[in-house]
Short mmCIF file of C-alpha atoms and ligand atoms in Angstrom, two decimals:
data_model
loop_
_atom_site.label_atom_id
_atom_site.label_comp_id
_atom_site.label_asym_id
_atom_site.label_seq_id
_atom_site.Cartn_x
_atom_site.Cartn_y
_atom_site.Cartn_z
CA MET A 40 1.57 -0.78 -18.49
CA SER A 41 -0.19 2.62 -18.48
CA ALA A 42 -0.04 4.61 -21.75
CA ARG A 43 1.17 7.79 -19.88
CA GLY A 44 3.14 8.12 -16.65
CA VAL A 45 4.11 5.21 -14.45
CA PHE A 46 2.12 4.11 -11.46
CA ILE A 47 4.10 2.30 -8.72
CA SER A 48 2.70 1.09 -5.41
CA ILE A 49 4.50 -0.03 -2.27
CA GLU A 50 2.80 -2.58 -0.04
CA GLY A 51 3.58 -4.59 3.03
CA GLY A 52 2.59 -5.30 6.61
CA GLU A 53 3.33 -3.31 9.71
CA GLY A 54 6.90 -1.98 9.98
CA ALA A 55 7.93 -3.41 6.61
CA GLY A 56 9.85 -0.25 5.84
CA LYS A 57 7.59 1.37 3.23
CA SER A 58 8.58 4.93 4.26
CA THR A 59 12.28 4.25 3.67
CA VAL A 60 11.54 2.60 0.29
CA MET A 61 9.25 5.44 -0.77
CA THR A 62 12.10 7.91 -0.21
CA ALA A 63 14.62 5.74 -2.15
CA LEU A 64 12.27 5.25 -5.10
CA GLY A 65 11.34 8.94 -5.16
CA GLU A 66 14.98 10.00 -5.23
CA ALA A 67 15.83 7.52 -7.98
CA LEU A 68 12.90 8.48 -10.22
CA ALA A 69 13.54 12.23 -9.68
CA ALA A 70 17.26 11.72 -10.59
CA SER A 71 16.11 10.13 -13.89
CA GLY A 72 14.27 13.38 -14.66
CA ARG A 73 10.76 12.27 -13.73
CA ASP A 74 8.12 14.35 -12.05
CA VAL A 75 7.41 12.28 -8.87
CA VAL A 76 4.06 12.37 -7.12
CA PRO A 77 4.04 10.52 -3.73
CA THR A 78 0.68 9.52 -2.31
CA ARG A 79 -0.50 7.63 0.77
CA GLU A 80 -3.58 5.65 1.66
CA PRO A 81 -5.88 5.99 3.31
CA GLY A 82 -5.46 9.74 2.78
CA GLY A 83 -3.61 11.82 0.27
CA THR A 84 -6.31 14.42 -0.24
CA PRO A 85 -7.92 16.71 2.39
CA GLU A 86 -11.08 14.58 2.32
CA GLY A 87 -9.06 11.38 2.35
CA GLU A 88 -7.09 12.56 5.35
CA ALA A 89 -10.37 13.17 7.22
CA ILE A 90 -11.42 9.63 6.30
CA ARG A 91 -8.03 8.33 7.53
CA SER A 92 -8.61 9.88 10.95
CA LEU A 93 -12.04 8.21 11.12
CA LEU A 94 -10.44 4.85 10.13
CA LEU A 95 -7.49 4.88 12.44
CA ASP A 96 -9.07 6.41 15.61
CA PRO A 97 -9.03 3.56 18.17
CA GLY A 98 -12.19 5.12 19.71
CA ASN A 99 -14.26 4.19 16.62
CA HIS A 100 -15.94 0.79 16.42
CA LEU A 101 -16.22 0.32 12.62
CA LEU A 102 -17.83 -2.69 11.02
CA PRO A 103 -15.59 -4.48 8.47
CA GLU A 104 -17.91 -3.36 5.62
CA THR A 105 -17.74 0.26 6.84
CA GLU A 106 -13.95 0.01 6.96
CA LEU A 107 -13.77 -1.35 3.42
CA LEU A 108 -16.09 1.34 2.01
CA LEU A 109 -14.16 4.13 3.73
CA MET A 110 -10.85 2.78 2.29
CA PHE A 111 -12.44 2.99 -1.15
CA ALA A 112 -14.03 6.39 -0.48
CA SER A 113 -10.59 7.76 0.30
CA ARG A 114 -9.18 6.00 -2.81
CA ALA A 115 -11.87 7.35 -5.12
CA GLN A 116 -10.97 10.92 -4.14
CA LEU A 117 -7.25 10.19 -4.49
CA VAL A 118 -7.51 8.57 -7.94
CA ARG A 119 -9.63 11.35 -9.41
CA GLN A 120 -8.01 14.35 -7.78
CA VAL A 121 -4.36 13.31 -7.73
CA ILE A 122 -3.32 10.02 -9.38
CA ALA A 123 -5.18 10.16 -12.74
CA PRO A 124 -4.21 13.83 -13.43
CA ALA A 125 -0.58 13.10 -12.49
CA LEU A 126 -0.40 10.05 -14.82
CA ALA A 127 -2.08 12.07 -17.57
CA ARG A 128 0.73 14.62 -17.47
CA GLY A 129 3.38 11.85 -17.55
CA ALA A 130 4.41 11.83 -13.87
CA ALA A 131 5.62 8.87 -11.85
CA VAL A 132 3.10 8.17 -9.12
CA LEU A 133 4.51 6.49 -5.99
CA ALA A 134 1.68 5.10 -3.87
CA ASP A 135 2.21 4.15 -0.30
CA ARG A 136 -0.48 1.41 -0.47
CA PHE A 137 -3.26 0.97 -3.02
CA THR A 138 -5.97 -1.62 -3.71
CA ASP A 139 -3.81 -4.65 -2.82
CA ALA A 140 -4.00 -3.37 0.81
CA SER A 141 -7.81 -3.68 0.72
CA PHE A 142 -7.55 -7.31 -0.54
CA ALA A 143 -4.95 -8.01 2.15
CA TYR A 144 -6.44 -6.25 5.16
CA GLN A 145 -10.18 -6.24 4.58
CA GLY A 146 -10.21 -9.43 2.43
CA GLY A 147 -7.54 -11.53 4.19
CA GLY A 148 -7.54 -9.90 7.59
CA ARG A 149 -11.31 -9.27 8.04
CA GLY A 150 -12.52 -12.06 5.84
CA LEU A 151 -14.69 -9.87 3.57
CA ASP A 152 -15.76 -11.22 0.19
CA THR A 153 -12.96 -10.84 -2.42
CA GLY A 154 -15.53 -10.49 -5.20
CA CYS A 155 -17.00 -7.39 -3.57
CA ILE A 156 -13.53 -5.88 -3.22
CA ALA A 157 -12.81 -6.62 -6.87
CA ASP A 158 -16.09 -4.85 -7.83
CA LEU A 159 -15.05 -1.81 -5.85
CA GLU A 160 -11.59 -1.95 -7.38
CA ARG A 161 -13.17 -1.73 -10.85
CA TRP A 162 -15.78 0.88 -9.96
CA ALA A 163 -14.24 3.17 -7.34
CA ALA A 164 -10.58 2.91 -8.29
CA GLY A 165 -10.72 1.90 -11.95
CA ILE A 166 -6.99 1.76 -12.21
CA LYS A 167 -4.18 -0.63 -11.24
CA PRO A 168 -0.49 -0.03 -10.55
CA ASP A 169 1.98 -0.90 -13.37
CA LEU A 170 4.46 -2.18 -10.77
CA THR A 171 4.02 -3.13 -7.11
CA PHE A 172 6.72 -3.69 -4.54
CA LEU A 173 5.71 -6.03 -1.79
CA LEU A 174 8.02 -5.61 1.21
CA ASP A 175 7.75 -8.92 2.98
CA VAL A 176 8.81 -9.30 6.65
CA GLY A 177 7.74 -11.76 9.39
CA VAL A 178 4.77 -10.46 11.38
CA ALA A 179 6.56 -10.48 14.78
CA GLU A 180 9.56 -8.61 13.42
CA GLY A 181 7.38 -6.02 11.62
CA LEU A 182 5.26 -5.40 14.68
CA ALA A 183 8.34 -5.04 16.86
CA ARG A 184 9.78 -2.44 14.47
CA ALA A 185 6.50 -0.52 14.35
CA ARG A 186 6.20 -0.56 18.11
CA SER A 187 9.82 0.58 18.54
CA ARG A 188 8.78 3.89 17.02
CA GLY A 189 6.72 4.54 20.18
CA GLY A 190 3.30 6.28 20.26
CA GLU A 191 -0.14 4.78 20.72
CA PRO A 192 -1.09 2.01 18.20
CA ASP A 193 -3.94 3.01 15.90
CA ARG A 194 -7.23 1.10 15.51
CA ILE A 195 -5.87 -1.38 12.95
CA GLU A 196 -2.45 -1.77 14.60
CA ARG A 197 -4.32 -3.06 17.68
CA GLU A 198 -5.33 -6.23 15.85
CA ARG A 199 -3.90 -9.60 16.99
CA GLY A 200 -1.01 -11.40 15.34
CA ASP A 201 -3.22 -13.85 13.46
CA PHE A 202 -4.93 -10.94 11.68
CA PHE A 203 -1.53 -9.80 10.39
CA GLU A 204 -0.57 -13.37 9.47
CA ARG A 205 -3.67 -13.50 7.25
CA VAL A 206 -2.72 -10.08 5.76
CA ARG A 207 0.79 -11.32 4.96
CA ALA A 208 -0.46 -14.56 3.40
CA THR A 209 -2.93 -12.69 1.22
CA TYR A 210 -0.27 -10.29 -0.03
CA LEU A 211 2.01 -13.20 -0.88
CA ALA A 212 -0.79 -15.05 -2.69
CA ARG A 213 -1.58 -11.95 -4.75
CA ALA A 214 2.09 -11.53 -5.65
CA ALA A 215 2.32 -15.18 -6.72
CA ALA A 216 -0.87 -14.78 -8.85
CA GLU A 217 0.50 -11.67 -10.61
CA PRO A 218 4.27 -12.12 -10.99
CA ALA A 219 4.52 -9.62 -13.84
CA ARG A 220 3.26 -6.78 -11.66
CA PHE A 221 4.73 -7.67 -8.28
CA ARG A 222 8.33 -7.63 -7.07
CA VAL A 223 8.57 -9.28 -3.64
CA ILE A 224 11.42 -7.84 -1.59
CA ASP A 225 12.86 -9.60 1.51
CA ALA A 226 12.29 -6.74 3.98
CA SER A 227 13.89 -8.59 6.87
CA GLN A 228 17.27 -7.58 5.47
CA PRO A 229 19.05 -4.51 6.79
CA ALA A 230 17.59 -1.29 5.38
CA PRO A 231 20.50 -0.56 2.96
CA ASP A 232 20.11 -4.05 1.45
CA VAL A 233 16.34 -3.54 1.07
CA ARG A 234 17.02 -0.26 -0.66
CA ARG A 235 19.52 -1.85 -3.01
CA ALA A 236 17.16 -4.67 -3.91
CA VAL A 237 14.27 -2.27 -4.63
CA LEU A 238 16.41 0.03 -6.76
CA ALA A 239 17.83 -2.85 -8.79
CA ALA A 240 14.31 -4.15 -9.42
CA LEU A 241 13.13 -0.67 -10.44
CA SER A 242 15.99 -0.23 -12.83
CA ASP A 243 15.27 -3.64 -14.46
CA TRP A 244 11.60 -2.85 -14.75
CA LEU A 245 12.22 0.61 -16.26
CA GLU A 246 14.63 -0.90 -18.79
CA ALA A 247 11.98 -3.38 -19.86
CA ASN A 248 8.94 -1.10 -19.65
CA GLY A 249 9.91 2.56 -19.13
N1 LIG B 209 -5.16 -0.15 5.31
C1 LIG B 209 -6.13 -1.08 5.11
O1 LIG B 209 -6.54 -1.78 6.06
N2 LIG B 209 -6.72 -1.19 3.92
C2 LIG B 209 -6.38 -0.36 2.88
O2 LIG B 209 -6.98 -0.48 1.77
C3 LIG B 209 -5.35 0.56 3.08
C4 LIG B 209 -4.76 0.62 4.33
C5 LIG B 209 -4.89 1.46 1.98
C6 LIG B 209 -2.58 2.73 7.70
O3 LIG B 209 -1.62 2.47 6.73
C7 LIG B 209 -3.34 1.47 7.97
O4 LIG B 209 -4.38 1.28 7.00
C8 LIG B 209 -2.47 0.24 7.86
C9 LIG B 209 -3.11 -0.57 6.72
C10 LIG B 209 -4.52 -0.06 6.66
N3 LIG B 209 -2.66 -0.52 9.02
N4 LIG B 209 -2.20 -0.84 9.93
N5 LIG B 209 -1.99 -1.23 10.94
P1 LIG B 209 -0.16 3.08 6.79
O5 LIG B 209 0.53 2.57 5.58
O6 LIG B 209 -0.26 4.53 6.91
O7 LIG B 209 0.47 2.59 8.15
P2 LIG B 209 1.33 1.39 8.48
O8 LIG B 209 1.26 0.24 7.62
O9 LIG B 209 1.02 1.18 9.88
O10 LIG B 209 2.83 1.93 8.19
P3 LIG B 209 4.04 1.61 9.02
O11 LIG B 209 3.84 0.73 10.20
O12 LIG B 209 4.60 2.97 9.30
O13 LIG B 209 4.91 0.77 8.08
P4 LIG B 209 6.11 1.20 7.21
O14 LIG B 209 5.90 2.50 6.56
O15 LIG B 209 6.29 0.04 6.32
O16 LIG B 209 7.30 1.30 8.23
P5 LIG B 209 8.45 2.39 8.34
O17 LIG B 209 7.96 3.60 9.02
O18 LIG B 209 9.17 2.60 7.07
O19 LIG B 209 9.41 1.52 9.27
C11 LIG B 209 8.99 1.22 10.58
C12 LIG B 209 10.19 1.19 11.57
O20 LIG B 209 11.11 0.15 11.18
C13 LIG B 209 11.02 2.51 11.53
O21 LIG B 209 11.45 2.74 12.82
C14 LIG B 209 12.16 2.17 10.56
O22 LIG B 209 13.31 2.93 10.90
C15 LIG B 209 12.37 0.68 10.87
N6 LIG B 209 12.88 -0.08 9.69
C16 LIG B 209 12.52 0.08 8.38
N7 LIG B 209 13.18 -0.79 7.59
C17 LIG B 209 13.96 -1.49 8.43
C18 LIG B 209 14.86 -2.57 8.20
N8 LIG B 209 15.11 -3.11 6.97
N9 LIG B 209 15.49 -3.13 9.27
C19 LIG B 209 15.28 -2.65 10.49
N10 LIG B 209 14.42 -1.63 10.80
C20 LIG B 209 13.76 -1.05 9.76
#
């Protein structure tokens, strides 16, 4: 665990319900008197948001390597400008995605070399979450939820189902390899049940670590 604030990330595939869970965790941490700093990736800084537009614009034809480097470019800004200062002053940082997403999407989904991603993780991010919630839902169900929101799918949402199956499998493999950090939540449950499961896991974790 970090020596100062707490760093919590929320991960999952399309339509897993990260937004709902971010809100629930933020409210619970604020109610316990913590200064809560929510972030999102790619994005979270003015420069990172510009990189996000580049990454998600369906009109751009990015190579997998370019995509990976842009994810880490956004993350390098976010860590240094927002996350590290917040942790240093004792805040609880709630990250809507962090490095696990690069392993899942660019490693699992695109097939890029995991060793290169691990090198970037060490060099460009240099920090890992203390606790990671993986919201796990079947690909078809997650995509249906995401599509029910309407709007045009972004560049990555246009990928085929097998891409998202590899993303999901990579997330689950990472969670199995690091059980102390990950809490896998069954996100196919109704939203109030997901919320309850996440808050119970947070409370247990804070009792043991907080
Ligand atoms: N990406 C990457 O490739 N590599 C990286 O390193 C990083 C990211 C950091 C943008 O991320 C894209 O960048 C993303 C991964 C990639 N790719 N795609 N595609 P993002 O996090 O900003 O976007 P997203 O993953 O597309 O978010 P999302 O689809 O909005 O997912 P969500 O936040 O988990 O979903 P939600 O908005 O909370 O819920 C979706 C809908 O389902 C909504 O209508 C809810 O009301 C509904 N919902 C939520 N929970 C439930 C339950 N339990 N039951 C029924 N319905 C529910």
